[in-house]
Amino acid sequence: MPVDKNFKDSIYELMAQLPSDKVTTYGDLAAWAGYPRAARIVGGICHYGPTELPWHRVVNRLGDVARGFPGGPEVQIQLLAGDGIECQDWKVSDFEARRWRFVL
DNA sequence: CGAGTGACCGCAA
DNA sequence: ATTGCGGCCACTC
């Protein structure tokens, strides 16, 4: 039974494997989950899903922090800095270099 | 149960 | 380069 899990469930699994010193994007998570076009719901999952997962390590395709994040982008940047990830101008420094990848 | 919303992405003009 | 539009799935009203 391949992927009997729902889209949301798959996202959680991916997030659980996301290293603390790396970041990822909504579109990538969606694509790895099996829905490359469902990046929107990924952000929705962040909003409705539990905050136990490191959602702050997830940014948009441009490496920019989320726009609707509670409190503002400063909060997300602060959280990223707490994990050892530096940011600049509301964007992750060396975002592509820190971008998490499944297949290398 | 139906309709609307949402922390996005990709393409077209 | 910027703006506009559609599409995807899950959650709320």
mmCIF file of C-alpha atoms (C1' of nucleotides) in Angstrom:
data_model
loop_
_atom_site.group_PDB
_atom_site.id
_atom_site.type_symbol
_atom_site.label_atom_id
_atom_site.label_comp_id
_atom_site.label_asym_id
_atom_site.label_seq_id
_atom_site.Cartn_x
_atom_site.Cartn_y
_atom_site.Cartn_z
ATOM 1 C CA MET A 1 0.000 0.000 0.000
ATOM 2 C CA PRO A 2 1.647 2.672 -1.348
ATOM 3 C CA VAL A 3 0.915 6.069 -0.098
ATOM 4 C CA ASP A 4 -2.401 5.356 1.435
ATOM 5 C CA LYS A 5 -1.708 8.339 3.577
ATOM 6 C CA ASN A 6 -3.256 11.638 2.753
ATOM 7 C CA PHE A 7 -1.387 14.568 1.416
ATOM 8 C CA LYS A 8 -1.285 16.226 4.794
ATOM 9 C CA ASP A 9 0.072 13.115 6.448
ATOM 10 C CA SER A 10 2.895 12.878 3.954
ATOM 11 C CA ILE A 11 3.876 16.436 4.672
ATOM 12 C CA TYR A 12 4.173 15.685 8.342
ATOM 13 C CA GLU A 13 6.498 12.785 7.658
ATOM 14 C CA LEU A 14 8.693 14.920 5.495
ATOM 15 C CA MET A 15 8.822 17.633 8.099
ATOM 16 C CA ALA A 16 9.790 15.102 10.722
ATOM 17 C CA GLN A 17 12.812 14.190 8.634
ATOM 18 C CA LEU A 18 13.749 17.768 7.964
ATOM 19 C CA PRO A 19 17.119 18.460 9.615
ATOM 20 C CA SER A 20 17.268 21.357 12.041
ATOM 21 C CA ASP A 21 20.103 22.968 10.144
ATOM 22 C CA LYS A 22 18.330 23.013 6.804
ATOM 23 C CA VAL A 23 15.285 24.587 5.243
ATOM 24 C CA THR A 24 12.775 23.628 2.587
ATOM 25 C CA THR A 25 10.002 25.131 0.512
ATOM 26 C CA TYR A 26 6.251 24.586 0.312
ATOM 27 C CA GLY A 27 6.415 23.516 -3.300
ATOM 28 C CA ASP A 28 9.111 20.958 -2.664
ATOM 29 C CA LEU A 29 7.231 19.388 0.203
ATOM 30 C CA ALA A 30 4.127 19.245 -1.939
ATOM 31 C CA ALA A 31 6.024 17.684 -4.821
ATOM 32 C CA TRP A 32 7.673 15.079 -2.590
ATOM 33 C CA ALA A 33 4.297 14.322 -1.071
ATOM 34 C CA GLY A 34 2.974 13.557 -4.529
ATOM 35 C CA TYR A 35 1.226 16.821 -5.385
ATOM 36 C CA PRO A 36 3.606 19.269 -7.056
ATOM 37 C CA ARG A 37 0.721 21.686 -7.576
ATOM 38 C CA ALA A 38 -0.595 21.595 -4.053
ATOM 39 C CA ALA A 39 1.913 23.949 -2.530
ATOM 40 C CA ARG A 40 -0.949 26.092 -1.355
ATOM 41 C CA ILE A 41 -2.367 23.506 0.956
ATOM 42 C CA VAL A 42 1.093 23.012 2.415
ATOM 43 C CA GLY A 43 0.987 26.538 3.704
ATOM 44 C CA GLY A 44 -2.526 25.829 4.900
ATOM 45 C CA ILE A 45 -1.288 22.824 6.810
ATOM 46 C CA CYS A 46 1.197 25.074 8.529
ATOM 47 C CA HIS A 47 -1.681 27.274 9.531
ATOM 48 C CA TYR A 48 -4.099 24.570 10.611
ATOM 49 C CA GLY A 49 -1.553 21.899 11.507
ATOM 50 C CA PRO A 50 0.169 21.561 14.868
ATOM 51 C CA THR A 51 2.932 23.970 15.769
ATOM 52 C CA GLU A 52 5.021 21.159 17.179
ATOM 53 C CA LEU A 53 6.768 20.777 13.865
ATOM 54 C CA PRO A 54 9.443 23.228 12.739
ATOM 55 C CA TRP A 55 7.308 25.132 10.264
ATOM 56 C CA HIS A 56 9.558 28.141 10.617
ATOM 57 C CA ARG A 57 12.151 26.215 8.623
ATOM 58 C CA VAL A 58 9.811 26.215 5.660
ATOM 59 C CA VAL A 59 9.951 29.187 3.313
ATOM 60 C CA ASN A 60 8.573 30.000 -0.092
ATOM 61 C CA ARG A 61 10.273 29.203 -3.383
ATOM 62 C CA LEU A 62 12.148 32.494 -3.350
ATOM 63 C CA GLY A 63 13.696 31.765 0.003
ATOM 64 C CA ASP A 64 11.625 34.530 1.492
ATOM 65 C CA VAL A 65 9.906 33.997 4.811
ATOM 66 C CA ALA A 66 6.158 33.479 4.986
ATOM 67 C CA ARG A 67 3.970 36.564 4.680
ATOM 68 C CA GLY A 68 1.058 35.542 6.851
ATOM 69 C CA PHE A 69 3.215 34.232 9.651
ATOM 70 C CA PRO A 70 1.869 35.244 13.046
ATOM 71 C CA GLY A 71 3.690 38.302 14.298
ATOM 72 C CA GLY A 72 5.463 38.902 11.015
ATOM 73 C CA PRO A 73 8.525 37.718 9.140
ATOM 74 C CA GLU A 74 10.739 38.883 11.953
ATOM 75 C CA VAL A 75 9.423 36.060 14.069
ATOM 76 C CA GLN A 76 10.285 33.422 11.516
ATOM 77 C CA ILE A 77 13.722 34.891 10.946
ATOM 78 C CA GLN A 78 14.306 34.910 14.648
ATOM 79 C CA LEU A 79 13.334 31.265 14.894
ATOM 80 C CA LEU A 80 15.612 30.387 12.002
ATOM 81 C CA ALA A 81 18.461 32.247 13.665
ATOM 82 C CA GLY A 82 17.761 30.214 16.786
ATOM 83 C CA ASP A 83 18.342 27.059 14.752
ATOM 84 C CA GLY A 84 21.604 28.390 13.408
ATOM 85 C CA ILE A 85 20.226 29.680 10.128
ATOM 86 C CA GLU A 86 21.089 33.242 9.245
ATOM 87 C CA CYS A 87 18.707 35.479 7.357
ATOM 88 C CA GLN A 88 18.969 38.781 5.613
ATOM 89 C CA ASP A 89 16.357 41.182 4.384
ATOM 90 C CA TRP A 90 13.546 38.771 5.210
ATOM 91 C CA LYS A 91 15.269 36.085 3.176
ATOM 92 C CA VAL A 92 17.335 33.073 4.122
ATOM 93 C CA SER A 93 21.038 33.552 3.502
ATOM 94 C CA ASP A 94 22.456 30.939 1.141
ATOM 95 C CA PHE A 95 18.941 29.650 0.886
ATOM 96 C CA GLU A 96 19.741 27.325 -1.984
ATOM 97 C CA ALA A 97 22.779 26.053 -0.138
ATOM 98 C CA ARG A 98 20.682 25.303 2.930
ATOM 99 C CA ARG A 99 17.782 23.999 0.879
ATOM 100 C CA TRP A 100 16.978 20.489 1.962
ATOM 101 C CA ARG A 101 16.903 17.829 -0.736
ATOM 102 C CA PHE A 102 15.754 14.220 -0.700
ATOM 103 C CA VAL A 103 17.593 13.110 -3.761
ATOM 104 C CA LEU A 104 21.120 14.228 -4.056
ATOM 105 C "C1'" DC B 1 -23.279 18.682 2.503
ATOM 106 C "C1'" DG B 2 -21.872 23.217 -0.321
ATOM 107 C "C1'" DA B 3 -19.141 27.218 -0.723
ATOM 108 C "C1'" DG B 4 -15.280 30.034 0.600
ATOM 109 C "C1'" DT B 5 -10.732 30.690 2.222
ATOM 110 C "C1'" DG B 6 -5.628 30.061 2.517
ATOM 111 C "C1'" DA B 7 1.357 30.992 5.387
ATOM 112 C "C1'" DC B 8 1.926 28.909 -2.664
ATOM 113 C "C1'" DC B 9 3.614 27.906 -7.478
ATOM 114 C "C1'" DG B 10 3.805 28.247 -12.492
ATOM 115 C "C1'" DC B 11 2.781 30.275 -16.629
ATOM 116 C "C1'" DA B 12 0.937 34.021 -19.828
ATOM 117 C "C1'" DA B 13 0.392 38.843 -21.220
ATOM 118 C "C1'" DA C 1 10.705 43.258 -14.686
ATOM 119 C "C1'" DT C 2 5.728 43.222 -12.934
ATOM 120 C "C1'" DT C 3 0.832 41.966 -12.879
ATOM 121 C "C1'" DG C 4 -2.988 38.693 -13.406
ATOM 122 C "C1'" DC C 5 -5.030 34.248 -13.441
ATOM 123 C "C1'" DG C 6 -5.810 29.232 -12.539
ATOM 124 C "C1'" DG C 7 -4.890 25.066 -9.912
ATOM 125 C "C1'" DC C 8 -4.092 22.096 -6.052
ATOM 126 C "C1'" DC C 9 -5.857 19.978 -1.190
ATOM 127 C "C1'" DA C 10 -7.418 20.686 3.617
ATOM 128 C "C1'" DC C 11 -9.955 23.192 6.977
ATOM 129 C "C1'" DT C 12 -13.836 26.430 8.641
ATOM 130 C "C1'" DC C 13 -18.476 28.419 8.367
#
